Tab-separated table of C-alpha atoms and ligand atoms in Angstrom:
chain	number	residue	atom	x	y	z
J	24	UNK	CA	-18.009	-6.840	-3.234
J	25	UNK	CA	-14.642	-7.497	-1.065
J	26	UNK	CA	-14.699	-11.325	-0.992
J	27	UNK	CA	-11.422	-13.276	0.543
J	28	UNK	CA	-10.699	-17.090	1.378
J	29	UNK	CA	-8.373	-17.229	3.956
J	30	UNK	CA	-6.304	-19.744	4.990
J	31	UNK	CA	-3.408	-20.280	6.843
J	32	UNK	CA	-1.106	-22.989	9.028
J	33	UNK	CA	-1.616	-25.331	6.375
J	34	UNK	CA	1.528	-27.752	7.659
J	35	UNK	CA	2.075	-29.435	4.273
J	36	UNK	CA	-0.988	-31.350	4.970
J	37	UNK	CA	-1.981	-31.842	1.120
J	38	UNK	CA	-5.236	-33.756	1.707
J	39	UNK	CA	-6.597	-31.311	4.048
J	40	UNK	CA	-5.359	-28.472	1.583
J	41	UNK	CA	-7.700	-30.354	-1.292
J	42	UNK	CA	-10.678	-30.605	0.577
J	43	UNK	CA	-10.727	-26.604	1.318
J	44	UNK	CA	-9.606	-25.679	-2.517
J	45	UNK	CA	-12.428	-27.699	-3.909
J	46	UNK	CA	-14.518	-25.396	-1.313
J	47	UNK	CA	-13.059	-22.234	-2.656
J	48	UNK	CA	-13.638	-23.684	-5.836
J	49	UNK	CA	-17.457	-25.162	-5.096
J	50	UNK	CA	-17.705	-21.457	-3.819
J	51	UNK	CA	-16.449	-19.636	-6.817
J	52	UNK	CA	-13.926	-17.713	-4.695
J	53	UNK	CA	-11.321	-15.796	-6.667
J	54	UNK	CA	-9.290	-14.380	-3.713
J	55	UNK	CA	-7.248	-16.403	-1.446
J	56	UNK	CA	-4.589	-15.487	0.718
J	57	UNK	CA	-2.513	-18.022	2.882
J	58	UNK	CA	-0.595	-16.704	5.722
J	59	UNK	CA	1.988	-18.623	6.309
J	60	UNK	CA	3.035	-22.065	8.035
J	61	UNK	CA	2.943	-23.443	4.684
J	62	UNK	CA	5.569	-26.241	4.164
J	63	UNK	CA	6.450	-27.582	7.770
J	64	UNK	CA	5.869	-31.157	9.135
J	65	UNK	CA	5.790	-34.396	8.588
J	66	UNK	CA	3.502	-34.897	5.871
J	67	UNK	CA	3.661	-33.747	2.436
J	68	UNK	CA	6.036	-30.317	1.547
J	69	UNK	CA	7.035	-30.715	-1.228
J	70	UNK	CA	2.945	-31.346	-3.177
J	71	UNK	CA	1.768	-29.142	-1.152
J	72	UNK	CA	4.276	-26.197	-2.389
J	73	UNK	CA	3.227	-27.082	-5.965
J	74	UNK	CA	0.028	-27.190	-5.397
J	75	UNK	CA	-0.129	-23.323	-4.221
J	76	UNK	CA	2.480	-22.176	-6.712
J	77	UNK	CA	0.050	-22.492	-9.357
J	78	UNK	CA	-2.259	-20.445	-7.673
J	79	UNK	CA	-2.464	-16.932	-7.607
J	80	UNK	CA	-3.051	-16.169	-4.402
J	81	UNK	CA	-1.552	-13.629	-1.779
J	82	UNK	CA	1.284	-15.043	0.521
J	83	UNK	CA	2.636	-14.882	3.683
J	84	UNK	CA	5.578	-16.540	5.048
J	85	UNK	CA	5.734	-18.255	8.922
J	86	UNK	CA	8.302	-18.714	12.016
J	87	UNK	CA	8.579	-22.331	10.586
J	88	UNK	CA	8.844	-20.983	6.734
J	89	UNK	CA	11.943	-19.051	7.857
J	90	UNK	CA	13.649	-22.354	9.600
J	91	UNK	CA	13.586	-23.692	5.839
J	92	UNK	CA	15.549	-20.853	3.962
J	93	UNK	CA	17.122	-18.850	6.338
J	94	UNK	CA	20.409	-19.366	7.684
J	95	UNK	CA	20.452	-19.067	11.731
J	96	UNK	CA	22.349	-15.725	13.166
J	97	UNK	CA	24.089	-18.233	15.634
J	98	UNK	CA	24.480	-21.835	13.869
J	99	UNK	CA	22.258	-24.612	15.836
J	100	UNK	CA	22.096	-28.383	15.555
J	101	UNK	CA	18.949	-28.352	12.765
J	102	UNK	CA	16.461	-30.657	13.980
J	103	UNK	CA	15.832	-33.702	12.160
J	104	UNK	CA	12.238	-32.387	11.477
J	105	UNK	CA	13.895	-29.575	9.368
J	106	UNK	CA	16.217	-31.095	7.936
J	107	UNK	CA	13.830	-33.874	6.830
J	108	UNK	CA	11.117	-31.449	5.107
J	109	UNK	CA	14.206	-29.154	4.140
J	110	UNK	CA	15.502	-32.576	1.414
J	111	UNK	CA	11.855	-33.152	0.179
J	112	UNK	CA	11.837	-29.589	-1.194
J	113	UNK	CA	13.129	-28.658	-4.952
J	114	UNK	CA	15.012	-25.478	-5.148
J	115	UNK	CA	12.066	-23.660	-6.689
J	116	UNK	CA	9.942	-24.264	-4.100
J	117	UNK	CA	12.712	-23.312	-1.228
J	118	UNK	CA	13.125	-20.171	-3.773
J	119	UNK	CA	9.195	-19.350	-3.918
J	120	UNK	CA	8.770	-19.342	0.155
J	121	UNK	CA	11.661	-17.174	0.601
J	122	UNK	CA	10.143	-14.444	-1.987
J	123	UNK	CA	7.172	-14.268	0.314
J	124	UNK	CA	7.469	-11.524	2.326
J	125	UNK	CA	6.704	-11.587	6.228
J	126	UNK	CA	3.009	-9.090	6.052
J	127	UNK	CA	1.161	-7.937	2.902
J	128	UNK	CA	-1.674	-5.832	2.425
J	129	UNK	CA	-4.778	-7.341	0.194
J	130	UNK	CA	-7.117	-5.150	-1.249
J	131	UNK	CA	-7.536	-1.703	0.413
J	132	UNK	CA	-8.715	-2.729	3.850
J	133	UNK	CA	-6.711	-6.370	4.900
J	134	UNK	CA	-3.835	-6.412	6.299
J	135	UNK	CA	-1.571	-9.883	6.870
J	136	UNK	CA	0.382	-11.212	9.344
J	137	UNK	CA	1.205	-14.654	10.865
J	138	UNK	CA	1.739	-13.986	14.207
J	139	UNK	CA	1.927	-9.991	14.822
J	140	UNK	CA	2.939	-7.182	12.481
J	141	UNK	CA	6.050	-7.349	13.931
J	142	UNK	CA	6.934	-10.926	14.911
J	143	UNK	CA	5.953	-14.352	13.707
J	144	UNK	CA	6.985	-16.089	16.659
J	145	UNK	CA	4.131	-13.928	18.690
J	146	UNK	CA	0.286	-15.097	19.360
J	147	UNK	CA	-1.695	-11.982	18.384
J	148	UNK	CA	-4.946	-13.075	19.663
J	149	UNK	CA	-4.376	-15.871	22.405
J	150	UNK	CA	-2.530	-16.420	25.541
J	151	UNK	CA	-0.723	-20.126	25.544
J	152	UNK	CA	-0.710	-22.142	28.464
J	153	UNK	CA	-0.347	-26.333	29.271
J	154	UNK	CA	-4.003	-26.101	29.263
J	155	UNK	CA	-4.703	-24.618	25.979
J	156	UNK	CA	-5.551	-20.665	24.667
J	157	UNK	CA	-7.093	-18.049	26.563
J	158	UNK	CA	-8.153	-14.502	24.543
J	159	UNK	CA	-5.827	-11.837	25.155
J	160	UNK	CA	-6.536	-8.677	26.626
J	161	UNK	CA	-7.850	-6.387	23.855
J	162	UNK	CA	-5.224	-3.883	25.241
J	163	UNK	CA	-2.505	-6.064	24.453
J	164	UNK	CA	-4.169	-6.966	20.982
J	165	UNK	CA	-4.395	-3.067	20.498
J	166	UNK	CA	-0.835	-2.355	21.266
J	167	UNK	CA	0.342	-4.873	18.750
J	168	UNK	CA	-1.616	-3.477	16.030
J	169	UNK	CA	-0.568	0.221	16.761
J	170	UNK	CA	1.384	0.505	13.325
J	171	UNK	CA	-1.457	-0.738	11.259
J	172	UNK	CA	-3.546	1.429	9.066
J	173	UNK	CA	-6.367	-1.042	7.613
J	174	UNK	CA	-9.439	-1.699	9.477
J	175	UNK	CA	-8.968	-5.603	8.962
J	176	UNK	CA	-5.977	-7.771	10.292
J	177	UNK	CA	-5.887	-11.738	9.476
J	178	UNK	CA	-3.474	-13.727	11.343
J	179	UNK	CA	-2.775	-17.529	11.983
J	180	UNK	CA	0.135	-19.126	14.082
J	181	UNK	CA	-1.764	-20.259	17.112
J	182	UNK	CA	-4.174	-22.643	15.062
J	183	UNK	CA	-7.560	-21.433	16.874
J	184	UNK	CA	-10.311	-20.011	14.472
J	185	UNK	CA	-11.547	-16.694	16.089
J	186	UNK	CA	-13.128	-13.142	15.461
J	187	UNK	CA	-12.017	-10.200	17.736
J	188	UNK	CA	-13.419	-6.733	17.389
J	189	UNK	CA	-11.590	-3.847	19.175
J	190	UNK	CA	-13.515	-1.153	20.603
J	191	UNK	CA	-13.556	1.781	17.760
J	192	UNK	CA	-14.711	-1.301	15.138
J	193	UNK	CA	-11.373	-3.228	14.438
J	194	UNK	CA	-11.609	-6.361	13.353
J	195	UNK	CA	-9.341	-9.704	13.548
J	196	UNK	CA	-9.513	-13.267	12.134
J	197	UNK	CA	-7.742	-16.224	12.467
J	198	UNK	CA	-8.844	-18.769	10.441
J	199	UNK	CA	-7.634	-21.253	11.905
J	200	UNK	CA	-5.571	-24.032	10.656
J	201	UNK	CA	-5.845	-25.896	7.244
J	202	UNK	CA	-3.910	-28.604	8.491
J	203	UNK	CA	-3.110	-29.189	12.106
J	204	UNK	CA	-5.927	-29.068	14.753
J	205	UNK	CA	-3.713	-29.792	17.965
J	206	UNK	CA	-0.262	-29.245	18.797
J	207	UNK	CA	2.205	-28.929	21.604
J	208	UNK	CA	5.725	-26.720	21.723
J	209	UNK	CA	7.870	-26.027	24.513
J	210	UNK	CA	8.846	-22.582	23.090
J	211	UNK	CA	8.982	-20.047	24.259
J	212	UNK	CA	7.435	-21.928	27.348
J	213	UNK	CA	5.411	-25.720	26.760
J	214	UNK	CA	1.779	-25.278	25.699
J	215	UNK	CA	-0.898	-27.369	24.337
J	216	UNK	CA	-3.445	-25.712	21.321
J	217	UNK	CA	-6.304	-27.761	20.512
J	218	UNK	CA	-9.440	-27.457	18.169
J	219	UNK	CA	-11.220	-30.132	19.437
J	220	UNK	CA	-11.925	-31.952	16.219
J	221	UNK	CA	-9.794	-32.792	12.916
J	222	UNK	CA	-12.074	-30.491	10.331
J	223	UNK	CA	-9.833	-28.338	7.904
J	224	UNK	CA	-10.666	-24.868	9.339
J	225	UNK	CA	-10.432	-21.859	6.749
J	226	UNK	CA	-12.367	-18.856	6.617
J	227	UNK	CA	-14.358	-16.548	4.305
J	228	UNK	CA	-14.306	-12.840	5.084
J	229	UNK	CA	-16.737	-10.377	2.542
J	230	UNK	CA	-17.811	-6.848	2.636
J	231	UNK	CA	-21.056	-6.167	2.003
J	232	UNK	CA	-23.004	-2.680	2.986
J	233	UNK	CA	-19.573	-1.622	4.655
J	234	UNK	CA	-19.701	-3.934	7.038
J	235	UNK	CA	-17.528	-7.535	7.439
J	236	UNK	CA	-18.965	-10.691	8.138
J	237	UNK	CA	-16.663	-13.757	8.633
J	238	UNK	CA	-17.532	-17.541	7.949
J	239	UNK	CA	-15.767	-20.021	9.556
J	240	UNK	CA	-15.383	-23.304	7.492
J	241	UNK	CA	-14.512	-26.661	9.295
J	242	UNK	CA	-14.122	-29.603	6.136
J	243	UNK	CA	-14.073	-33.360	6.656
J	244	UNK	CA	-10.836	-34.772	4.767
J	245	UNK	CA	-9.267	-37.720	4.883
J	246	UNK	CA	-7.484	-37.472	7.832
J	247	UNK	CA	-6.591	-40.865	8.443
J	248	UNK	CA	-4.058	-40.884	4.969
J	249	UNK	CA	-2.337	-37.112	6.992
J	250	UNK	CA	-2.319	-39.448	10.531
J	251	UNK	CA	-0.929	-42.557	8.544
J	252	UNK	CA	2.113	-40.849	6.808
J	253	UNK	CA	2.939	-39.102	10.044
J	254	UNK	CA	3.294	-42.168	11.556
J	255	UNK	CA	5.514	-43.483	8.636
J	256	UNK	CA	7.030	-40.785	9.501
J	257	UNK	CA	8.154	-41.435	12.873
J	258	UNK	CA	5.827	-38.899	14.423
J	259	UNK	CA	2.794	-40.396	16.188
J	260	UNK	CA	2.145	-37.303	18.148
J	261	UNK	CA	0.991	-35.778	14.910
J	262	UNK	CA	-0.691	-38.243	13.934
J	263	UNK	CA	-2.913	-38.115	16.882
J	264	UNK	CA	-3.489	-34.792	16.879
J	265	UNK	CA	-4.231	-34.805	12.934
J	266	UNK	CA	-7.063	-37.064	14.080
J	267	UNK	CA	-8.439	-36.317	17.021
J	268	UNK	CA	-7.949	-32.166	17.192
J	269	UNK	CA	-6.789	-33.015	20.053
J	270	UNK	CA	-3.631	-33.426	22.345
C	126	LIG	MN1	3.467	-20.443	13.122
């Protein structure tokens, strides 16, 4: 039997990270794959890096890996939110997110990406607006998975736990976001994601009489020790949205 643990977006959020590996574990699930988003924010890179290092588990790297080991094309004013995470990370663990490559294929039918095939920075299965994700057009979904062969594609980036089947029987998951349950950005225009509640999503895909069924996990943590060090941090708009899943 096919059986994965997916997670992704995890945001160096180490406490929600716990809960859902003592899930997997509780589970006795011996895949995992992590697609990327790893590190990033203002919470806890640097345990968080060591604690998936030991594992062996199928990686992914995200838009806001890259800002941590790659040098810009043209050179920008870092943000103080890089440049913060970028001096709690040891050189092994800069090293071990810049090995991971940008898809990967897992077993004979998944394939990985954080955002599209081709772009990180892209939300494969949601439209972002002020108000929050709509579902894209399954056209546009289709289009962006025209150079992949398996029948399965998991993504992450936007943070929203969801199952879309394309007509002909393709199937996508998100699932969701280990760490961060809201958010806003301003690129590539401002919009606002939101869960709705502070639960560590991750998800559990298996094949079983040649068909895929997805669960969708949602884990209390302690969310108020993610929310407090945010704060400490200087970022109380995370540390709302680490409690409330909302905006
Ligand atoms: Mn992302």
């Amino acid at each position: 039997m096919d059986r994965y643990a997916v997670m992704s977006d995890i945001h160096g959020n180490i406490w929600a990270l716990e809960a859902v590996l003592e899930d997997i574990g509780r589970r006795g699930l011996k895949h995992i794959v992590n697609l990327g988003d790893t590190v990033y924010g203002p919470l806890e890179p640097q345990a968080t890096a060591e604690r998936l290092m030991a594992l062996p588990l199928i990686g992914i790297s995200g838009n806001e890996d890259r800002l941590l080991f790659e040098k810009p094309a043209v050179p920008t004013p870092a943000s103080a939110a890089v440049e913060r995470v970028k001096k709690r990370l040891t050189r092994e663990s800069v090293d071990w997110l810049a090995a991971q490559p940008g898809t990967a294929v897992a077993g004979r039918e998944l394939f990985l990406c954080h955002g599209t095939p081709a772009s990180d920075e892209t939300y494969l299965l949601e439209r972002a607006s002020p108000r929050g994700a709509t579902l894209n057009d399954s056209d546009f979904i289709r289009e962006q998975l025209a150079s992949v062969e398996q029948p399965v594609v998991l993504c992450g980036h936007s943070h929203i736990p969801r199952a879309v089947q394309l007509d002909g029987g393709r199937l996508i998951v998100n699932p969701g976001s280990v760490g961060l349950q809201a958010y806003t950005d301003d690129s590539p225009e401002p919009h606002a994601m939101e869960c709705g509640s502070p639960h560590a999503r991750y998800a559990v895909v298996t094949k079983a009489r040649d068909r895929w069924s997805i669960e969708a996990i949602g884990l209390p943590y302690e969310w108020e020790k993610a929310a407090e060090t945010a704060r400490r941090n200087g970022r109380n708009d995370w540390a709302i949205w680490l409690e409330r899943g909302r905006v």
